[in-house]
Tab-separated table of C-alpha atoms in Angstrom:
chain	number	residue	atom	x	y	z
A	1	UNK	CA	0.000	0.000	0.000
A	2	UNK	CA	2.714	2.799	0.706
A	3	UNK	CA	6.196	2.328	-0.357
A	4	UNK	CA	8.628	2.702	2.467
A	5	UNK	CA	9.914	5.889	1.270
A	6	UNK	CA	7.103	8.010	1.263
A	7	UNK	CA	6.380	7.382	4.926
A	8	UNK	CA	8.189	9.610	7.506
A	9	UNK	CA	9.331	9.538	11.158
A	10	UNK	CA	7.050	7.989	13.842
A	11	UNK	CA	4.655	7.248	11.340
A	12	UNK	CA	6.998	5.261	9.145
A	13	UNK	CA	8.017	2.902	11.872
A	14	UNK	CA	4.610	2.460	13.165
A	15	UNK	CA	3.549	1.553	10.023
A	16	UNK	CA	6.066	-0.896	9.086
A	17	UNK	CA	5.890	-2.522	12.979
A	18	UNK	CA	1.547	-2.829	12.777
A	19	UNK	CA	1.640	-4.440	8.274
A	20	UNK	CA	3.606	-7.392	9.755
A	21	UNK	CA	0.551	-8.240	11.848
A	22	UNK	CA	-2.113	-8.456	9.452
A	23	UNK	CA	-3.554	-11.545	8.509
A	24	UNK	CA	-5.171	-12.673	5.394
A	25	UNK	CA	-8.299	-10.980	5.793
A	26	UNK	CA	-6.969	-7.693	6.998
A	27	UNK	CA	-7.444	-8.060	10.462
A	28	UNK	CA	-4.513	-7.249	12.804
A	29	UNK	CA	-3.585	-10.137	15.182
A	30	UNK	CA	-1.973	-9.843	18.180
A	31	UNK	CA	-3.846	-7.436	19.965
A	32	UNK	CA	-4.570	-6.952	23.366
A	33	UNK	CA	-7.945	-8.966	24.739
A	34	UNK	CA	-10.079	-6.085	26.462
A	35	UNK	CA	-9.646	-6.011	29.940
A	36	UNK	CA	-9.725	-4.481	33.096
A	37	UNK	CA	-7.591	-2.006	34.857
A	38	UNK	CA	-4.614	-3.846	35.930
A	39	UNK	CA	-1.551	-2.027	37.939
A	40	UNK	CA	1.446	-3.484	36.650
A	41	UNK	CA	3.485	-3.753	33.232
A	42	UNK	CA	2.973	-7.628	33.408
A	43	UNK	CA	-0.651	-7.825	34.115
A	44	UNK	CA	-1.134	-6.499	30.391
A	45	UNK	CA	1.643	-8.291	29.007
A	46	UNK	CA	0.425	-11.239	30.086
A	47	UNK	CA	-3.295	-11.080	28.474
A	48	UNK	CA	-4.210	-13.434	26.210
A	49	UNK	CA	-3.830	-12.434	22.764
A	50	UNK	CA	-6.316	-12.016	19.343
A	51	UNK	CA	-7.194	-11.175	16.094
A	52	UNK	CA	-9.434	-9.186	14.914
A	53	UNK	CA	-10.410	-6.998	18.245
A	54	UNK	CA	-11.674	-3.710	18.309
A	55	UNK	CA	-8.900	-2.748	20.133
A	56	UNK	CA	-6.445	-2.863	17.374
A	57	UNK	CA	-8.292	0.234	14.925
A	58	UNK	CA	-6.822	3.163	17.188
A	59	UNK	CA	-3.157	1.909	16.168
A	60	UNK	CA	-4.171	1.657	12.397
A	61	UNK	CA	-5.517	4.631	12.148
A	62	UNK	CA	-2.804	6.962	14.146
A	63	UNK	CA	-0.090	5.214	12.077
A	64	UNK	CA	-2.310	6.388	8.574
A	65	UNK	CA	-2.641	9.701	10.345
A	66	UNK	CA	1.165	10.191	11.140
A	67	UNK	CA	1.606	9.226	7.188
A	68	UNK	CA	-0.716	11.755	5.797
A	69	UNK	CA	0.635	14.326	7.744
């Protein structure tokens, strides 16, 4: 979709970091499982793991705002 070239700074590597987790039907995988507030670092690391969550749109779309910027 964008050629690594015409992407810049933050944008750029977000970009390149989220296309690597898209799977065949264009949903990202890997993201978070919605959860509650949890008070350490490891509590969220931890969480289980999936595709297609609504979670993972925010990401998408401030890496395509970054770019068209």
């Amino acid at each position: 979709m964008f050629r690594s070239g015409n992407l810049r700074g933050g944008g750029r590597k977000g970009w390149l970091a989220l296309v690597g987790h898209f799977d065949e039907h264009d949903h990202v995988t890997e993201v978070c499982a919605g959860t509650p507030i949890g008070h350490t670092r490891e509590y969220y690391l931890d969480r289980s793991r999936i595709t297609g969550d609504l979670h993972d749109q925010a990401s998408f779309l401030w890496c395509a705002v970054a770019i068209l910027r």
